[in-house]
Short mmCIF file of C-alpha atoms in Angstrom, two decimals:
data_model
loop_
_atom_site.label_atom_id
_atom_site.label_comp_id
_atom_site.label_asym_id
_atom_site.label_seq_id
_atom_site.Cartn_x
_atom_site.Cartn_y
_atom_site.Cartn_z
CA MET A 336 -13.31 -22.46 -23.72
CA LYS A 337 -10.85 -21.25 -21.11
CA GLY A 338 -11.19 -21.14 -17.32
CA ALA A 339 -9.11 -20.92 -14.14
CA LEU A 340 -8.72 -23.08 -11.06
CA LEU A 341 -7.41 -21.50 -7.86
CA VAL A 342 -5.91 -24.09 -5.49
CA ASN A 343 -5.03 -23.55 -1.85
CA LEU A 344 -3.90 -25.95 0.89
CA GLY A 345 -7.13 -27.07 2.53
CA SER A 346 -8.57 -27.47 6.00
CA PRO A 347 -10.31 -29.93 8.32
CA GLU A 348 -14.11 -29.95 8.03
CA SER A 349 -14.41 -28.90 11.66
CA THR A 350 -12.41 -28.62 14.88
CA ASP A 351 -13.52 -32.10 15.95
CA PRO A 352 -10.39 -34.23 16.54
CA LYS A 353 -11.80 -36.90 14.19
CA ASP A 354 -12.02 -34.41 11.31
CA VAL A 355 -8.60 -33.02 12.14
CA LYS A 356 -7.15 -36.54 12.21
CA LYS A 357 -8.62 -37.32 8.78
CA TYR A 358 -7.22 -34.13 7.33
CA LEU A 359 -3.77 -34.57 8.86
CA GLY A 360 -3.68 -38.14 7.61
CA GLU A 361 -4.23 -37.06 4.02
CA PHE A 362 -1.83 -34.15 4.30
CA LEU A 363 1.05 -35.93 6.01
CA MET A 364 0.80 -39.08 3.89
CA ASP A 365 1.56 -36.99 0.80
CA GLU A 366 4.94 -38.22 -0.44
CA ARG A 367 5.97 -34.65 -1.24
CA VAL A 368 5.23 -33.46 2.29
CA ILE A 369 6.97 -36.25 4.19
CA ASP A 370 9.33 -37.55 1.53
CA VAL A 371 10.45 -40.85 3.00
CA PRO A 372 9.71 -44.44 1.87
CA TYR A 373 6.01 -45.33 2.14
CA TRP A 374 6.49 -47.92 4.88
CA PHE A 375 8.32 -45.46 7.10
CA ARG A 376 5.94 -42.60 6.30
CA SER A 377 2.99 -44.85 7.16
CA PHE A 378 4.60 -45.93 10.43
CA LEU A 379 5.48 -42.34 11.34
CA VAL A 380 2.12 -40.80 10.42
CA LYS A 381 -0.36 -43.56 11.25
CA GLY A 382 1.58 -45.17 14.05
CA ILE A 383 2.79 -42.09 15.89
CA ILE A 384 1.64 -38.65 14.70
CA LEU A 385 -2.07 -39.44 14.23
CA ASN A 386 -2.19 -40.96 17.71
CA THR A 387 -0.91 -37.83 19.39
CA ARG A 388 -1.24 -34.70 17.24
CA PRO A 389 -4.96 -34.46 16.27
CA LYS A 390 -6.16 -33.38 19.73
CA LYS A 391 -3.46 -30.74 20.00
CA SER A 392 -4.13 -29.48 16.47
CA ALA A 393 -7.89 -29.49 17.07
CA ALA A 394 -7.38 -27.26 20.12
CA ALA A 395 -5.30 -24.89 18.00
CA TYR A 396 -7.96 -24.79 15.26
CA LYS A 397 -10.62 -23.97 17.86
CA LYS A 398 -8.69 -20.82 18.77
CA ILE A 399 -8.90 -19.42 15.25
CA TRP A 400 -12.11 -20.98 13.84
CA TRP A 401 -14.72 -18.53 12.56
CA LYS A 402 -18.50 -18.82 12.72
CA GLU A 403 -18.49 -19.26 8.92
CA GLY A 404 -15.93 -22.07 9.21
CA SER A 405 -12.21 -22.45 8.56
CA PRO A 406 -10.58 -19.02 8.00
CA LEU A 407 -8.51 -20.37 5.11
CA ILE A 408 -11.58 -21.76 3.36
CA VAL A 409 -13.71 -18.67 3.99
CA LEU A 410 -10.98 -16.30 2.81
CA SER A 411 -10.27 -18.44 -0.26
CA GLU A 412 -13.97 -18.44 -1.17
CA ARG A 413 -14.11 -14.66 -0.81
CA LEU A 414 -11.06 -14.40 -3.06
CA GLN A 415 -12.61 -16.64 -5.72
CA LYS A 416 -15.85 -14.68 -5.73
CA LYS A 417 -14.10 -11.32 -6.07
CA VAL A 418 -11.85 -12.59 -8.85
CA GLN A 419 -14.85 -14.05 -10.66
CA GLN A 420 -16.47 -10.60 -10.65
CA LYS A 421 -13.47 -9.22 -12.55
CA THR A 422 -13.31 -11.76 -15.37
CA GLU A 423 -15.72 -13.37 -17.81
CA LEU A 424 -13.85 -16.67 -17.71
CA PRO A 425 -15.13 -19.31 -15.23
CA VAL A 426 -13.09 -19.37 -12.02
CA ALA A 427 -13.31 -22.37 -9.69
CA LEU A 428 -11.75 -23.03 -6.29
CA ALA A 429 -10.21 -26.23 -4.95
CA MET A 430 -8.03 -27.44 -2.10
CA ARG A 431 -5.12 -29.88 -2.26
CA TYR A 432 -6.39 -31.66 0.86
CA GLY A 433 -9.88 -32.08 2.27
CA THR A 434 -13.30 -32.34 0.65
CA MET A 435 -12.94 -29.40 -1.76
CA THR A 436 -10.87 -31.58 -4.07
CA ILE A 437 -9.05 -30.68 -7.26
CA LYS A 438 -11.20 -33.23 -9.06
CA LYS A 439 -14.35 -31.36 -7.99
CA GLY A 440 -12.82 -28.09 -9.14
CA LEU A 441 -11.96 -29.49 -12.56
CA GLN A 442 -15.41 -31.08 -12.79
CA GLU A 443 -17.03 -27.71 -12.11
CA LEU A 444 -15.06 -26.15 -14.94
CA HIS A 445 -15.72 -29.13 -17.22
CA ASP A 446 -19.47 -28.79 -16.64
CA LYS A 447 -19.22 -25.19 -17.81
CA GLY A 448 -17.56 -26.25 -21.05
CA VAL A 449 -14.00 -25.41 -20.11
CA THR A 450 -11.34 -27.30 -22.08
CA GLU A 451 -8.28 -25.15 -21.25
CA VAL A 452 -7.53 -24.64 -17.57
CA MET A 453 -5.21 -22.09 -16.02
CA LEU A 454 -4.07 -23.81 -12.81
CA ILE A 455 -3.07 -21.28 -10.15
CA PRO A 456 -1.47 -22.78 -7.01
CA LEU A 457 -1.91 -20.05 -4.41
CA TYR A 458 1.72 -20.15 -3.31
CA PRO A 459 4.11 -17.32 -4.23
CA GLN A 460 7.19 -19.53 -3.83
CA PHE A 461 7.75 -22.98 -5.33
CA ALA A 462 8.08 -25.96 -3.00
CA MET A 463 7.71 -29.71 -3.34
CA ALA A 464 5.10 -29.75 -0.58
CA THR A 465 2.97 -26.96 -2.07
CA THR A 466 3.18 -26.05 -5.76
CA GLU A 467 4.63 -29.34 -7.00
CA THR A 468 2.13 -31.60 -5.25
CA ILE A 469 -0.77 -29.56 -6.69
CA VAL A 470 0.58 -29.58 -10.25
CA VAL A 471 1.36 -33.31 -10.18
CA LEU A 472 -2.01 -34.32 -8.74
CA ALA A 473 -3.93 -32.06 -11.12
CA GLU A 474 -2.23 -33.70 -14.09
CA GLU A 475 -2.95 -37.20 -12.76
CA ILE A 476 -6.63 -36.31 -12.35
CA ARG A 477 -6.76 -34.72 -15.79
CA LYS A 478 -5.35 -37.82 -17.48
CA GLU A 479 -7.78 -40.13 -15.70
CA PHE A 480 -11.01 -38.14 -15.73
CA PHE A 481 -10.65 -35.20 -18.14
CA PRO A 482 -8.33 -36.35 -20.95
CA GLU A 483 -9.71 -33.73 -23.33
CA MET A 484 -8.66 -30.92 -21.02
CA LYS A 485 -5.41 -28.99 -21.28
CA ILE A 486 -3.86 -27.60 -18.10
CA THR A 487 -1.42 -24.70 -18.01
CA ASP A 488 0.01 -24.12 -14.55
CA VAL A 489 1.12 -20.72 -13.28
CA PRO A 490 4.71 -20.92 -11.95
CA ALA A 491 5.85 -19.37 -8.68
CA PHE A 492 5.04 -15.66 -8.77
CA TYR A 493 7.35 -14.43 -6.00
CA ASN A 494 9.23 -12.27 -8.52
CA LYS A 495 6.31 -10.81 -10.45
CA PRO A 496 6.26 -7.01 -9.97
CA GLU A 497 2.47 -6.86 -9.73
CA TYR A 498 2.43 -9.42 -6.89
CA ILE A 499 5.25 -7.67 -5.04
CA LYS A 500 3.45 -4.36 -5.38
CA ALA A 501 0.21 -5.83 -3.99
CA LEU A 502 2.05 -7.51 -1.10
CA SER A 503 4.07 -4.40 -0.33
CA SER A 504 0.99 -2.18 -0.38
CA SER A 505 -0.80 -4.45 2.09
CA ILE A 506 2.20 -4.36 4.44
CA LYS A 507 2.54 -0.59 4.15
CA ASP A 508 -1.17 0.02 4.72
CA TYR A 509 -1.32 -2.18 7.82
CA LEU A 510 1.82 -0.76 9.41
CA ALA A 511 1.08 2.87 8.47
CA ASP A 512 -0.09 3.76 11.98
CA LYS A 513 2.05 1.22 13.84
CA ASP A 514 5.23 2.07 15.72
CA TYR A 515 7.65 -0.85 15.30
CA ASP A 516 11.42 -1.38 15.52
CA HIS A 517 11.88 -4.42 13.31
CA LEU A 518 10.01 -6.23 10.51
CA LEU A 519 10.38 -10.02 10.39
CA PHE A 520 9.46 -11.97 7.25
CA SER A 521 8.41 -15.44 8.42
CA TYR A 522 8.04 -18.14 5.76
CA HIS A 523 6.77 -21.67 6.17
CA GLY A 524 9.75 -23.95 6.61
CA VAL A 525 10.70 -27.09 4.67
CA PRO A 526 13.38 -29.70 5.34
CA GLU A 527 16.83 -28.82 4.00
CA ARG A 528 16.72 -31.98 1.85
CA HIS A 529 13.72 -30.60 -0.09
CA ILE A 530 15.95 -27.80 -1.35
CA ARG A 531 18.53 -30.26 -2.60
CA LYS A 532 15.88 -32.49 -4.19
CA SER A 533 14.43 -29.52 -6.09
CA ASP A 534 17.85 -28.48 -7.42
CA VAL A 535 17.55 -29.11 -11.18
CA THR A 536 21.33 -28.74 -11.54
CA GLN A 537 21.95 -31.33 -8.81
CA SER A 538 25.04 -29.36 -7.85
CA HIS A 539 24.18 -25.76 -6.96
CA CYS A 540 22.44 -25.88 -3.60
CA ASN A 541 24.77 -25.99 -0.62
CA PRO A 542 24.15 -29.15 1.44
CA GLU A 543 25.31 -27.60 4.71
CA PRO A 544 22.40 -26.74 7.06
CA GLY A 545 22.18 -23.01 7.63
CA ASN A 546 24.60 -22.10 4.82
CA TYR A 547 22.63 -20.19 2.19
CA SER A 548 25.43 -18.51 0.25
CA CYS A 549 24.34 -20.41 -2.86
CA CYS A 550 21.12 -18.38 -2.91
CA GLU A 551 23.15 -15.29 -3.80
CA LYS A 552 24.72 -16.86 -6.91
CA LYS A 553 22.83 -16.93 -10.22
CA SER A 554 21.67 -20.40 -11.17
CA LYS A 555 18.94 -22.31 -13.01
CA ALA A 556 18.31 -23.94 -9.61
CA HIS A 557 16.57 -20.77 -8.43
CA GLU A 558 13.53 -21.53 -10.62
CA PHE A 559 12.58 -24.27 -8.16
CA CYS A 560 14.48 -23.23 -5.04
CA TYR A 561 12.09 -22.36 -2.23
CA ARG A 562 14.84 -20.94 -0.06
CA HIS A 563 16.11 -18.55 -2.75
CA GLN A 564 12.58 -17.47 -3.62
CA CYS A 565 11.78 -16.65 0.01
CA TYR A 566 14.86 -14.49 0.44
CA GLN A 567 14.20 -12.85 -2.92
CA THR A 568 10.63 -12.04 -1.86
CA THR A 569 11.99 -10.25 1.19
CA LYS A 570 14.49 -8.35 -0.96
CA ASN A 571 11.81 -7.39 -3.46
CA VAL A 572 9.60 -5.91 -0.74
CA ILE A 573 12.55 -4.09 0.84
CA THR A 574 13.22 -2.47 -2.54
CA GLU A 575 9.56 -1.71 -3.25
CA LEU A 576 9.01 -0.03 0.12
CA GLY A 577 12.47 1.50 0.46
CA LEU A 578 13.06 -0.22 3.81
CA ASP A 579 16.28 -0.14 5.80
CA GLU A 580 17.81 -3.63 5.44
CA ASN A 581 19.10 -3.41 9.00
CA THR A 582 15.53 -3.33 10.31
CA VAL A 583 14.35 -6.37 8.32
CA SER A 584 15.13 -10.09 8.62
CA THR A 585 13.90 -13.46 7.37
CA SER A 586 13.05 -16.68 9.23
CA PHE A 587 11.18 -19.98 8.79
CA GLN A 588 8.37 -21.47 10.86
CA SER A 589 6.41 -24.70 11.41
CA ARG A 590 9.22 -27.24 11.43
CA LEU A 591 8.37 -30.88 12.12
CA GLY A 592 10.60 -33.73 13.30
CA VAL A 593 14.31 -33.78 14.08
CA ASP A 594 15.83 -33.37 10.60
CA PRO A 595 17.35 -29.95 9.85
CA TRP A 596 14.87 -27.49 8.35
CA LEU A 597 15.49 -24.07 6.84
CA GLN A 598 16.99 -21.69 9.36
CA PRO A 599 16.84 -19.41 11.24
CA TYR A 600 13.73 -20.72 12.96
CA THR A 601 10.97 -18.19 13.57
CA ASP A 602 10.20 -19.13 17.17
CA ARG A 603 13.85 -18.76 18.18
CA THR A 604 14.21 -15.57 16.14
CA ILE A 605 11.23 -13.98 17.88
CA VAL A 606 12.75 -14.68 21.30
CA ASN A 607 16.24 -13.59 20.24
CA LYS A 608 14.94 -10.30 18.86
CA ALA A 609 13.64 -9.44 22.30
CA GLU A 610 16.30 -11.02 24.53
CA LYS A 611 19.50 -10.49 22.53
CA ASP A 612 18.76 -7.59 20.19
CA GLY A 613 16.64 -5.56 22.58
CA ILE A 614 13.79 -5.16 20.09
CA LYS A 615 10.70 -3.94 21.91
CA LYS A 616 8.26 -3.56 19.03
CA LEU A 617 8.19 -6.33 16.44
CA ALA A 618 6.08 -6.65 13.29
CA ILE A 619 5.77 -9.93 11.39
CA VAL A 620 4.59 -10.62 7.85
CA THR A 621 4.04 -14.13 6.43
CA PRO A 622 4.49 -14.00 2.62
CA ALA A 623 4.49 -17.77 2.04
CA PHE A 624 0.73 -17.66 2.65
CA VAL A 625 -1.79 -15.70 0.59
CA SER A 626 -4.62 -16.58 3.00
CA ASP A 627 -4.59 -16.37 6.78
CA CYS A 628 -4.68 -19.81 8.32
CA LEU A 629 -3.62 -21.81 11.38
CA GLU A 630 0.05 -20.98 10.80
CA THR A 631 -0.55 -17.24 10.73
CA LEU A 632 -3.49 -16.78 13.09
CA GLU A 633 -2.44 -19.20 15.83
CA GLU A 634 1.26 -19.98 15.45
CA ILE A 635 2.33 -16.39 14.78
CA ALA A 636 -0.40 -14.02 15.99
CA MET A 637 -1.03 -15.94 19.22
CA GLU A 638 1.94 -18.18 20.08
CA GLY A 639 4.52 -15.86 18.53
CA LYS A 640 3.13 -12.87 20.37
CA HIS A 641 3.17 -14.76 23.67
CA GLU A 642 6.81 -15.80 23.16
CA PHE A 643 7.86 -12.25 22.27
CA LEU A 644 6.16 -10.65 25.26
CA GLU A 645 7.50 -13.34 27.59
CA ALA A 646 11.01 -12.59 26.31
CA GLY A 647 10.67 -8.91 27.16
CA GLY A 648 9.04 -7.47 24.05
CA GLU A 649 6.33 -4.85 24.38
CA GLU A 650 4.43 -4.57 21.09
CA PHE A 651 3.80 -7.34 18.54
CA TYR A 652 2.05 -6.81 15.21
CA THR A 653 1.02 -9.53 12.76
CA VAL A 654 0.45 -8.22 9.25
CA PRO A 655 -2.58 -9.97 7.70
CA CYS A 656 -2.05 -12.01 4.55
CA ILE A 657 -3.19 -10.45 1.27
CA ASN A 658 -6.35 -12.61 1.47
CA ASP A 659 -9.02 -11.03 -0.76
CA ASN A 660 -7.30 -7.65 -0.87
CA ASP A 661 -8.59 -5.61 -3.83
CA GLU A 662 -5.16 -5.09 -5.35
CA TRP A 663 -4.39 -8.81 -5.09
CA THR A 664 -7.70 -9.81 -6.68
CA ASP A 665 -6.94 -7.36 -9.49
CA VAL A 666 -3.60 -9.13 -10.02
CA LEU A 667 -5.20 -12.57 -10.22
CA ALA A 668 -7.98 -11.37 -12.50
CA GLY A 669 -5.36 -9.72 -14.72
CA TRP A 670 -3.46 -12.99 -15.13
CA ILE A 671 -6.64 -14.86 -15.92
CA ASN A 672 -7.81 -12.26 -18.44
CA LYS A 673 -4.51 -12.59 -20.29
CA PHE A 674 -4.82 -16.38 -20.46
#
């Protein structure tokens, strides 16, 4: 029997600093998130970050927390329920971090008699810290607890026409009655070294920070290149909606530490659009996320808006993620039904 497992990032159990600390500890100790030797990662995370960041992060979560709980969890559950209504195959939901574990998700499917699992990481673009960590952990759990199961993972879907159409429609619908001068595509950032590590050719990706000319050249590396896939997502939407390329740009948010991350940085771009380019009305879409979360609801919709207005901007619009959008749920159900 076949079934599907949707997997998203995860969330703290509550906005209590203790719950946030536990969640951050699991997340940041992942070797594919902070990819340094264990001893240094442990020192950095347990010795420094977890002694300072949980209170600040807890305050940020409080700003966006819903009565039903974490927005990401609530939206993911709504998505799972709507997809389940459109397919006869069992559909379970899990998170990479937190209590809604991948093991629990596989167990739920196992209890329903599922032996072939379609694993769907809810990330349009491939990255070590998102898609790869889900696929690797799922396989480790399968081998240990469900050896009779077979898992088929869905690769990055940034280039699938049906996804691009659903994303583009959601952007068009939200901005239909909005008057804006520029549309910024803000993707979650990753360290530059992650791009080089994911290069299957070990020679294609340009090692120079900020130099992305390699993304324009055809290569097998693009199958696992987060940077290329982000820029291609932007291009795909520009084509689908017939946008003027001069009114669209791409940036990367949520950097951590002092190592170079993908550039340009979103926070600086937001300010520069107002101060240097004279943009008064800015719209932002966040296509690295399928569900609204801390990074979209607080970092962009709240902090980003504040930075833009402080820099002289006048109107700031944050396009919601595709969440449980009907067209998006149709896309997911369609993939599952073809499994």
